XYZ file of C-alpha atoms in Angstrom:
558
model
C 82.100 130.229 123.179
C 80.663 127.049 121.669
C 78.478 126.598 118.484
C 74.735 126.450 118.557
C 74.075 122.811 117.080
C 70.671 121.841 114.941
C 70.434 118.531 113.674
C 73.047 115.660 114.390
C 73.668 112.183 112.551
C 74.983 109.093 113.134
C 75.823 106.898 110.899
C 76.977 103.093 111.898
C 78.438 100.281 110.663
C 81.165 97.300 109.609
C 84.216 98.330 107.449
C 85.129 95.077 106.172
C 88.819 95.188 104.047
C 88.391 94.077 100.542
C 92.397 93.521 100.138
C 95.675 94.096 101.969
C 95.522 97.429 104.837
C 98.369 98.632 105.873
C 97.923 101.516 108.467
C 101.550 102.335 109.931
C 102.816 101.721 113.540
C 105.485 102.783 115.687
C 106.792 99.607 117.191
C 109.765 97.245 115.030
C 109.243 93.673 114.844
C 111.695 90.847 113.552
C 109.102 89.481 110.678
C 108.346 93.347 109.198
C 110.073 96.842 108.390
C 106.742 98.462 108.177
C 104.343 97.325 111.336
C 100.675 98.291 111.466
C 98.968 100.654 114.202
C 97.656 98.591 117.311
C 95.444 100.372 120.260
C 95.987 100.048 123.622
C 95.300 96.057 124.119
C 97.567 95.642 121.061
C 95.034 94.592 118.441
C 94.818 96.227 115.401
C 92.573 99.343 114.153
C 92.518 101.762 111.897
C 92.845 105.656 113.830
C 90.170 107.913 113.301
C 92.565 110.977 111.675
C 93.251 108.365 109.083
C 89.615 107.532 108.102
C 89.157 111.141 108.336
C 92.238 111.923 105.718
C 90.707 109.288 103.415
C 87.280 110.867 103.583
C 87.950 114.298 103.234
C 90.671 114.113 100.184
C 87.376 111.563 98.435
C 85.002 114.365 99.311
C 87.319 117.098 97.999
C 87.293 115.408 94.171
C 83.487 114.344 94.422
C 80.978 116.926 92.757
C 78.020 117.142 94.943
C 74.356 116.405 93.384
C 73.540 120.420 94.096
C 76.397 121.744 92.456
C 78.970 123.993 94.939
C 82.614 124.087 95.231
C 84.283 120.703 96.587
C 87.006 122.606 98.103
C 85.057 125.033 99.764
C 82.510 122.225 100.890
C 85.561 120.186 102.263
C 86.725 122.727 103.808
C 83.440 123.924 105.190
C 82.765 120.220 106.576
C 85.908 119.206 108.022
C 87.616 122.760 108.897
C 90.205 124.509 108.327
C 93.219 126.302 109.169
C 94.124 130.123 108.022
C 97.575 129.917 107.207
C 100.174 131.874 109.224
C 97.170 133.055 112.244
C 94.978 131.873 114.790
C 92.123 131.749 112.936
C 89.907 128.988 111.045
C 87.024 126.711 111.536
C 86.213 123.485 113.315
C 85.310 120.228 111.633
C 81.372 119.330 111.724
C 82.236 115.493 110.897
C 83.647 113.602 113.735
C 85.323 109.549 112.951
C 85.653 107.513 115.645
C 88.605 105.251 116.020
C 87.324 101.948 114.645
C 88.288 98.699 116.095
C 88.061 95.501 115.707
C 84.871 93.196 115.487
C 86.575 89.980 116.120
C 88.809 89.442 118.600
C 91.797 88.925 117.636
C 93.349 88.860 113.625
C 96.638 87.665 112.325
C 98.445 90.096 109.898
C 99.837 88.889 107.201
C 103.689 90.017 105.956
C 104.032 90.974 102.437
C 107.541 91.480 100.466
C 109.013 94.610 98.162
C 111.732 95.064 95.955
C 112.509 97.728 93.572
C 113.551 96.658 89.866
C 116.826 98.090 88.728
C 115.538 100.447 85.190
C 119.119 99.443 83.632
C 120.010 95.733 84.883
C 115.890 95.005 85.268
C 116.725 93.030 88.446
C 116.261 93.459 92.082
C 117.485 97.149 93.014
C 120.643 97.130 95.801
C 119.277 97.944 99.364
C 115.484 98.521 98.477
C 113.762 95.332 99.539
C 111.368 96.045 102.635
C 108.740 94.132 104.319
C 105.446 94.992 105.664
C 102.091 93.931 107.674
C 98.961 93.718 106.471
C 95.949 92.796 107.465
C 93.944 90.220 105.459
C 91.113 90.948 103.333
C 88.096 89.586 105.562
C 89.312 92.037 108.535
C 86.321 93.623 109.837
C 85.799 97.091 112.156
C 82.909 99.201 113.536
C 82.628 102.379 112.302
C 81.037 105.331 113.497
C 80.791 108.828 112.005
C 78.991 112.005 113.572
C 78.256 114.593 111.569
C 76.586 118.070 112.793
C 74.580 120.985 111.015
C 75.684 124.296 113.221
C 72.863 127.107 113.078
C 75.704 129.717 112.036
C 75.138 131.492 109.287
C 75.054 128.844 106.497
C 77.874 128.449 102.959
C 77.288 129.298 99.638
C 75.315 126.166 99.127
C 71.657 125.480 98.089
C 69.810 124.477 101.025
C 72.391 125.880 103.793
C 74.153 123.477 106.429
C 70.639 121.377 106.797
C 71.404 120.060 102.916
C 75.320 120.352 103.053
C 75.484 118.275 105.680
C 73.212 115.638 104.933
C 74.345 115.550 101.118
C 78.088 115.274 101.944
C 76.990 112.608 104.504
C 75.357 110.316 101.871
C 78.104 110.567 99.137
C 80.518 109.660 102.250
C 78.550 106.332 102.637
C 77.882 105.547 99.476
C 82.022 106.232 98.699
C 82.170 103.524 101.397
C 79.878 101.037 101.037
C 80.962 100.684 97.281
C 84.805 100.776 97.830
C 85.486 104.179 96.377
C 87.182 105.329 99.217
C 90.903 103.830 100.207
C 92.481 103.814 103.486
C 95.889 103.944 105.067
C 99.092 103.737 103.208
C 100.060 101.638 99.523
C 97.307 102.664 97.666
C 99.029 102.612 94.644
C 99.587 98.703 94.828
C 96.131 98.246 95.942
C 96.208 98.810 99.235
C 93.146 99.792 101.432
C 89.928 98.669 99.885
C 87.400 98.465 102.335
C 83.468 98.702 101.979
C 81.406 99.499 104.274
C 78.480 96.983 105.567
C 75.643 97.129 107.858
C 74.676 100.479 107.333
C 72.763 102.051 110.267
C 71.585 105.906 110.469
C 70.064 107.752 113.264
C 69.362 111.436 113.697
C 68.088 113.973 116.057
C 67.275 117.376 116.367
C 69.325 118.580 119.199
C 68.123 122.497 119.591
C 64.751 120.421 119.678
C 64.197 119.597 123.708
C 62.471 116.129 122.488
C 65.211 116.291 120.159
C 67.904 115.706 122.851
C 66.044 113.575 125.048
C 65.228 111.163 122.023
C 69.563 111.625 121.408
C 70.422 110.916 124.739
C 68.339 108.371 125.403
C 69.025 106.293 122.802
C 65.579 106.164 121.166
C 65.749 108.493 117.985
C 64.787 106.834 115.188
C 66.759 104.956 112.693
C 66.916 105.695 108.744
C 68.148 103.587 106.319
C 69.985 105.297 103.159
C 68.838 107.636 101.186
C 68.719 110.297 103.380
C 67.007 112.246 101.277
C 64.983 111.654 97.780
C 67.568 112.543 95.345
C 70.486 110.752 97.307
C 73.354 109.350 95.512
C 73.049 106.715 98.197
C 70.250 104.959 96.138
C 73.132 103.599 93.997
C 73.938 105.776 91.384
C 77.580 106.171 90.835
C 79.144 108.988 92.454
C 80.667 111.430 90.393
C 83.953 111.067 92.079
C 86.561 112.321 89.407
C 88.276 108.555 89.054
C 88.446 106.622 85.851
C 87.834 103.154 86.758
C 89.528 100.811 84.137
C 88.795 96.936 84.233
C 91.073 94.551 82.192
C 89.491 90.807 81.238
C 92.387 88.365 80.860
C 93.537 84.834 81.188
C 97.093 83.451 81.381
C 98.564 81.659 77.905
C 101.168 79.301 80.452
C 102.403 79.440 83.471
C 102.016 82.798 85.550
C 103.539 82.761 89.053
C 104.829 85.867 91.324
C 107.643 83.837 93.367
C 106.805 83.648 97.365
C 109.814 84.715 99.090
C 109.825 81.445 101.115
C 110.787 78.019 99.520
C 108.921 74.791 100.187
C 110.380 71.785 101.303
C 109.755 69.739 98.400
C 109.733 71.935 95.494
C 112.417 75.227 95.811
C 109.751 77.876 94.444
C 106.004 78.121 95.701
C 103.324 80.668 93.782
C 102.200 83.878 95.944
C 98.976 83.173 97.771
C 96.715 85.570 99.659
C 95.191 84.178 102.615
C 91.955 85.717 103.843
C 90.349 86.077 107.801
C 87.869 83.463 106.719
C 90.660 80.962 106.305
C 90.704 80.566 102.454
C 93.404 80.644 100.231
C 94.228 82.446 97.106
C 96.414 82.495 94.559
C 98.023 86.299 94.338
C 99.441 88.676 91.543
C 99.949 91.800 93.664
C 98.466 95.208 92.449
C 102.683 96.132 93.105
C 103.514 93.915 90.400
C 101.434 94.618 88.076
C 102.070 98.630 89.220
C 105.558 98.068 88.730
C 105.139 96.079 85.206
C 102.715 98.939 83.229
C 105.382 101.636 84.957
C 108.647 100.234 83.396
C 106.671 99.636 80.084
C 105.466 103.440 80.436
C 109.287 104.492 81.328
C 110.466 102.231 78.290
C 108.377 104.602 75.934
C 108.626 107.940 77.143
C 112.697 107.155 77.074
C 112.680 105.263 73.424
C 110.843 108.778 72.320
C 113.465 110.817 74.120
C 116.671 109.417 73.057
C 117.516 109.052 76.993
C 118.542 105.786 78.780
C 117.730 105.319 82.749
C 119.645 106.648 85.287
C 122.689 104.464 86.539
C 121.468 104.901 90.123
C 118.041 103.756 91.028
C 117.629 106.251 93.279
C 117.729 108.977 90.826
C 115.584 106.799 88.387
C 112.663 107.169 91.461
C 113.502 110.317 91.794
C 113.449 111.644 87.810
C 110.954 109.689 86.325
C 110.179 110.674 82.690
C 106.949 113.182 81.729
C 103.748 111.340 82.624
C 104.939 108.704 84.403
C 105.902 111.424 87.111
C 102.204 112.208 87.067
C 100.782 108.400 86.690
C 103.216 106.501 88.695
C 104.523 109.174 91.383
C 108.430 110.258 92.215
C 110.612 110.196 95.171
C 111.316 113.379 97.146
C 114.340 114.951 95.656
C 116.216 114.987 99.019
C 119.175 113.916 100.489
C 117.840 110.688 101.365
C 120.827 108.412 101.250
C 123.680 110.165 101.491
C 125.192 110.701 98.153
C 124.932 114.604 97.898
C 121.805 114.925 95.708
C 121.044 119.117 96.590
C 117.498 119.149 98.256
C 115.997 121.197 95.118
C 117.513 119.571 92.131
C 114.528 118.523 90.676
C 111.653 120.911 90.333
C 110.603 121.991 94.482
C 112.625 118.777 95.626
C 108.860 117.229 96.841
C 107.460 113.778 95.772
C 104.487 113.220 93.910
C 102.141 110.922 94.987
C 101.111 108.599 91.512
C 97.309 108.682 90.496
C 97.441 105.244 89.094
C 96.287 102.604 91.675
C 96.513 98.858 90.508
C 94.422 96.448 92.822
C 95.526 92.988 94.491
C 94.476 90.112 91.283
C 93.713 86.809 92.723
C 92.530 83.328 91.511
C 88.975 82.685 90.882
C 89.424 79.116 92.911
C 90.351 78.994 96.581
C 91.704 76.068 99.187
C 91.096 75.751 102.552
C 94.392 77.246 104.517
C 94.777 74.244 106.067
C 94.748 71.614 102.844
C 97.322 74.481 101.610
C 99.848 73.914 104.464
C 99.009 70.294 104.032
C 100.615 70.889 100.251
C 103.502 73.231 101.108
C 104.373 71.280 104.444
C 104.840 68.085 102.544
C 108.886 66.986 103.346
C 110.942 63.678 103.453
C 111.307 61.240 106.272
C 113.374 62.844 108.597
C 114.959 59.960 109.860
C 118.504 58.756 108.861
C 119.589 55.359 107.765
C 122.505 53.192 109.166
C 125.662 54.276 108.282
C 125.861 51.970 104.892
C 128.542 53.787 103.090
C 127.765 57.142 100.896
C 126.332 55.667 98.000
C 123.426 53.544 100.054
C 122.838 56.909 101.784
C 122.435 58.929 99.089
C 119.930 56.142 97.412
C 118.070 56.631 100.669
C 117.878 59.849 100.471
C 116.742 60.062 96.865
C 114.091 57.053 97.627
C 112.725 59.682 100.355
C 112.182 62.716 98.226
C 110.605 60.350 95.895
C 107.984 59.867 97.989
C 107.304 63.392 99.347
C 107.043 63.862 95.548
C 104.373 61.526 95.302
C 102.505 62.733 98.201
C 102.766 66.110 96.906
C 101.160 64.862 93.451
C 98.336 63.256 95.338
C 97.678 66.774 97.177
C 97.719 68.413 94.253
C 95.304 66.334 92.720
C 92.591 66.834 95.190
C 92.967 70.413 94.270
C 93.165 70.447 90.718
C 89.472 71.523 90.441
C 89.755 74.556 92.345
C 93.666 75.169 91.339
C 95.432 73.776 88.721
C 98.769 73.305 90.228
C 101.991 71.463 88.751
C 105.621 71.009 89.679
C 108.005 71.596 86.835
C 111.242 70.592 87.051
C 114.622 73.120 85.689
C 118.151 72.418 85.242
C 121.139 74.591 84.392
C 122.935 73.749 81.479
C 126.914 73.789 81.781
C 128.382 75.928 79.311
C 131.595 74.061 78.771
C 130.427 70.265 78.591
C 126.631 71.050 77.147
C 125.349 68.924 79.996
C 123.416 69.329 83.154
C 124.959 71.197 85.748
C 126.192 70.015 89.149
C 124.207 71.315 91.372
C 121.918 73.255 89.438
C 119.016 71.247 89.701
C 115.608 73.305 90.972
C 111.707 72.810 91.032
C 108.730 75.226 90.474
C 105.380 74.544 91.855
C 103.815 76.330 88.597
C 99.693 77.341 88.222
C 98.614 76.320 84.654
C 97.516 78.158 81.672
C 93.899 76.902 82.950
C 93.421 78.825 86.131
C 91.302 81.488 86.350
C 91.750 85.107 87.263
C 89.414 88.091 88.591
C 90.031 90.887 86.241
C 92.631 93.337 86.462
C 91.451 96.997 88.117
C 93.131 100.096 87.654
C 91.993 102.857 88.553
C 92.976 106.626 87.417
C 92.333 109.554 90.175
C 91.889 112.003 87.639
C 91.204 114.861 89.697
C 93.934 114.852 91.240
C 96.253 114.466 87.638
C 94.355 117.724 87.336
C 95.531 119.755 90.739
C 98.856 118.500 89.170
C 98.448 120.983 86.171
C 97.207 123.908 88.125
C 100.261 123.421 89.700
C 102.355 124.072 87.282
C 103.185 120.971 85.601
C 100.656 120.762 82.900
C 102.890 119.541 80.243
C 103.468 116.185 82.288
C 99.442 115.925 82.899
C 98.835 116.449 78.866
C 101.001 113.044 78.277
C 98.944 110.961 80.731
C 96.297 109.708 78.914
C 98.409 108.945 75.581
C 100.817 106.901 77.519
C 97.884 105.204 79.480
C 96.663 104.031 76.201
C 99.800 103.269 74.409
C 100.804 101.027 77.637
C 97.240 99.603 77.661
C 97.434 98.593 73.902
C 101.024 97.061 74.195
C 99.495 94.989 77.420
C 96.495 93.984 74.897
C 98.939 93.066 72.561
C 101.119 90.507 74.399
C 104.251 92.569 74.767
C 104.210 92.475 78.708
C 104.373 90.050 80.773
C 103.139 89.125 84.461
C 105.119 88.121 87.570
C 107.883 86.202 87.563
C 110.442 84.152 84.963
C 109.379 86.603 82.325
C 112.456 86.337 80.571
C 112.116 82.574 80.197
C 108.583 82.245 78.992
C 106.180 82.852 81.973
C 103.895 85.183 82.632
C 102.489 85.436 78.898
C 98.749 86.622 78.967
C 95.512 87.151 76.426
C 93.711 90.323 77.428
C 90.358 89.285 76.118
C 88.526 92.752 76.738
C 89.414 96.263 78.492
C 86.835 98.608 79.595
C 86.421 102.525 80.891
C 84.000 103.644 83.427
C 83.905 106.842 85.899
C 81.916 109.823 86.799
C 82.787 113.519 87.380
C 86.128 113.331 84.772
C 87.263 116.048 82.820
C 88.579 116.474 79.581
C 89.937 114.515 77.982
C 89.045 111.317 80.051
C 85.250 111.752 80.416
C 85.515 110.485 76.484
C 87.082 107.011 78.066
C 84.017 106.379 79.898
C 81.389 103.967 78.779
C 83.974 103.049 76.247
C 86.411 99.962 75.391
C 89.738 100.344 74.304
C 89.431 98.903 71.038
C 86.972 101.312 70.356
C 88.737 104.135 71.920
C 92.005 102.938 69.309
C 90.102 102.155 66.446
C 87.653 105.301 66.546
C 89.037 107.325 68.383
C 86.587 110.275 70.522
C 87.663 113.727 69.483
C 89.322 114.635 72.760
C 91.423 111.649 72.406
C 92.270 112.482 69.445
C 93.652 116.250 70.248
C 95.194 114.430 73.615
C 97.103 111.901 71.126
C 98.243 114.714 68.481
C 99.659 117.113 71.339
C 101.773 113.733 72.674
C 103.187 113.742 69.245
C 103.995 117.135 68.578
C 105.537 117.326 71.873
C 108.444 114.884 70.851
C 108.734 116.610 67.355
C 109.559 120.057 68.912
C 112.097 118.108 71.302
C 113.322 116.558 67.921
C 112.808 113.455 69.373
């Protein structure tokens, strides 16, 4: 028997990606490991059960303006399941797939490698590629949600309120970027914001009701839906601790594009958006992957214990809070090499709480004056057999002048990006001179180029389903380490993308700042707050937090 329906909304609009999305597929290509989901014409979109995921884990940690239980409300909203029987409840919030407004986009491929925790190079067999699509990507979105005349939850109001009260803290997640999408959110994948807001709604166990629904005439709201709607622009108290980090580079900072360029051997990362612009790009992975081995580096120092010889088990045994910040590995049998399925706590991975977003450049190029730059070669064509030494002259004369084409191009840019080459030799060990063949080229961003701020941001609620769960000693080192990695990053003892070992990648954090909604203790005393007031007067909770990290390595006898 179906159920009785009162009032139905519609909400409609453009999700427009913010950064890289990366929604899996099913198909293999030649370019990518990872491929995204494409529909039936083979354009990309993003499936309906995965906006729906997103939507209903953000409405699970968000607290409500009327109070009420977020898991019961979640559940209540978007069903749920009895476990081991038939019955259970069906979801009153329907997600359409959503496809694309343009026709047609081109994904871009993006590189990974894991970094060895002993040798602090590339890890064996763990580099992987996969599509994304570009910030710029756009897709109509719909959402239906219905109030049923059942008998209504423990919620002030009943369905009528529920309802429209989860619908405008949905929206409002959305339209300010609260609520990520697909897979790689860690490394700052699947930002998108939602645009062009549209709501409708209807009274459907109303005869005028329905024939207002049906025929397409029932009138449109705009957000709020109601008075006291978070919609307005309030920020939702979501349980995430938003952390923003002001910085500028001291010399060159570079993540190294996996392709080389024809004139110079190493090119900078760039991001290139659907409008056609390009970017310079630190990856939210890199910078993920920098604060993690820092946080490894002190949890270890503190413990007396080096890093596992095998990467594998270094993924899969991370130290006490960076379990919790960073995520683990499932504690399977993965590879091969024996590892029993339960020989580290119940053998699951954790999925990390600590999300890093994409950095880019504050100046942009048109793509095409960037291909211009990177397209740049020598004169293809060959001179008359004049003996070696006349060839190699001609050769050299050649690159000469790519070179000074590729100054030129550079200089038109300079404005927008300050780009240089820099030239690197290897130094032979046993005559103290250059070596043969060792010559190579870096097409290096100076220390004058400007960068967006760094964004981190903390899911909090979930670091605290992690304690109920049993591993609450894990959850107590969080914040500590957060701050001691934060501090160390303030103080210049990290460095950004590539060639750190040789000078680049140096930075001047000029200011970090806290900010969130709906935390719990101890982070709601982050909020509002900087960290150099957080380290030099410290709140109370910190405080406690920081004095049960210490005592913790004392009664270890660390």
């Amino acid at each position: 028997m179906g159920q009785s329906i009162g009032t139905r909304i519609e909400v409609l609009g453009t999700l427009t990606c913010l950064g890289p999305v990366h929604i899996g597929g099913w198909d293999t290509t030649t370019e990518a490991s990872l491929t995204i989901a494409r529909d039936g014409k083979g354009q990309p979109f993003l499936p309906g059960t995965s906006i729906a995921g997103a939507l209903r884990a953000y409405l699970a940690g968000l607290d409500l303006p009327r109070g009420g239980d977020p898991a019961a409300v979640t559940a209540a909203l978007f069903g749920s399941i009895t476990p081991n029987s038939q019955d259970g409840s069906p979801s009153w919030i329907r997600l359409d797939d959503a496809h694309l407004v343009a026709d047609e986009v081109a994904p871009t491929v993006r590189d990974g490698v894991g970094i060895d925790r002993v040798s602090a190079t590339a890890a064996a067999n763990f580099l992987y590629t996969r599509q994304v699509l570009p910030a710029g990507t756009r897709f109509a979105f719909r959402l239906v949600a219905d109030t049923p005349t059942a008998t209504a939850p423990d919620y002030p109001g009943g369905w009528s309120t529920l309802v429209r009260d989860a619908v405008d803290a949905l929206v409002t997640g959305l339209a300010q970027a609260r609520v990520p999408i697909g897979a790689g959110r860690g490394r700052g994948f699947g930002r998108m914001g939602l645009g062009e807001v549209t709501i409708r709604s209807a009274d459907l166990s109303d005869p005028a009701g329905l024939i207002a629904w049906l025929t397409g005439t029932a009138p449109a709201v705009s957000p709020p839906l109601t008075e006291d709607s978070s919609v307005r622009g309030d920020q939702p108290r979501d349980g995430r601790l938003r952390i923003s980090i002001a910085w500028r580079p001291t010399g060159p900072l570079l993540v190294r594009d996996s392709l080389p360029g024809t004139v110079v051997d190493t090119l900078p990362l760039t991001d290139t958006a659907a409008d056609g612009t390009v970017r310079l790009l630190l990856p939210g992975s890199s910078i993920r992957g920098v604060l993690r081995a820092h946080a490894e580096r002190i949890v270890r120092t503190l413990r007396r214990q080096d890093a596992p010889a095998d990467f594998n088990d270094a993924l899969r045994q991370p130290p006490p809070g960076v379990d919790v910040l960073f995520g683990s590995a499932p504690a399977g049998d993965r590879d091969g090499r024996g590892h029993p399925a339960g020989h580290r706590g119940d053998g699951r991975g954790r999925r990390g709480t600590l999300a890093v977003a994409d950095c880019h450049s504050i100046g942009q190029v048109d793509a095409r004056q960037w291909n211009d730059i990177i397209s740049i070669s020598p004169d293809p064509t060959n001179p008359a057999s004049r003996g070696e030494r006349a060839e190699r002259k001609e050769r050299n004369s050649q690159r000469e002048q790519a070179r000074s084409g590729l100054h030129q191009e550079l200089a038109n840019i300079r404005q927008r990006l300050p780009l240089s080459v820099s030239d690197h030799v290897a130094i032979d060990r046993w005559t103290g001179g250059a070596s043969d063949h060792r010559l190579f080229s870096v097409l290096e961003p100076s220390h004058r180029t400007e960068w967006e701020p760094i964004s981190i941001d903390i899911d909090v609620t979930q670091l605290d389903r992690y304690g109920a769960a049993g591993i609450a000693g894990s959850t107590a080192l969080a914040l500590p380490l957060l701050l001691l990695v934060l501090r160390d990053l303030r103080d210049g003892w990290l460095a950004l993308g590539f060639g750190g070992s040789r000078g680049r990648g140096q930075i001047e954090v000029t200011g970090v700042t806290f900010d969130g909604a709906g935390l719990s203790t101890p982070w709601q005393a982050l909020a509002g707050q900087t960290l150099d007031t957080v380290l030099t007067a410290p709140p109370p909770q910190v405080t406690a937090a920081m004095t049960g990290w210490a005592d913790t390595f004392e009664e270890a006898g660390a």
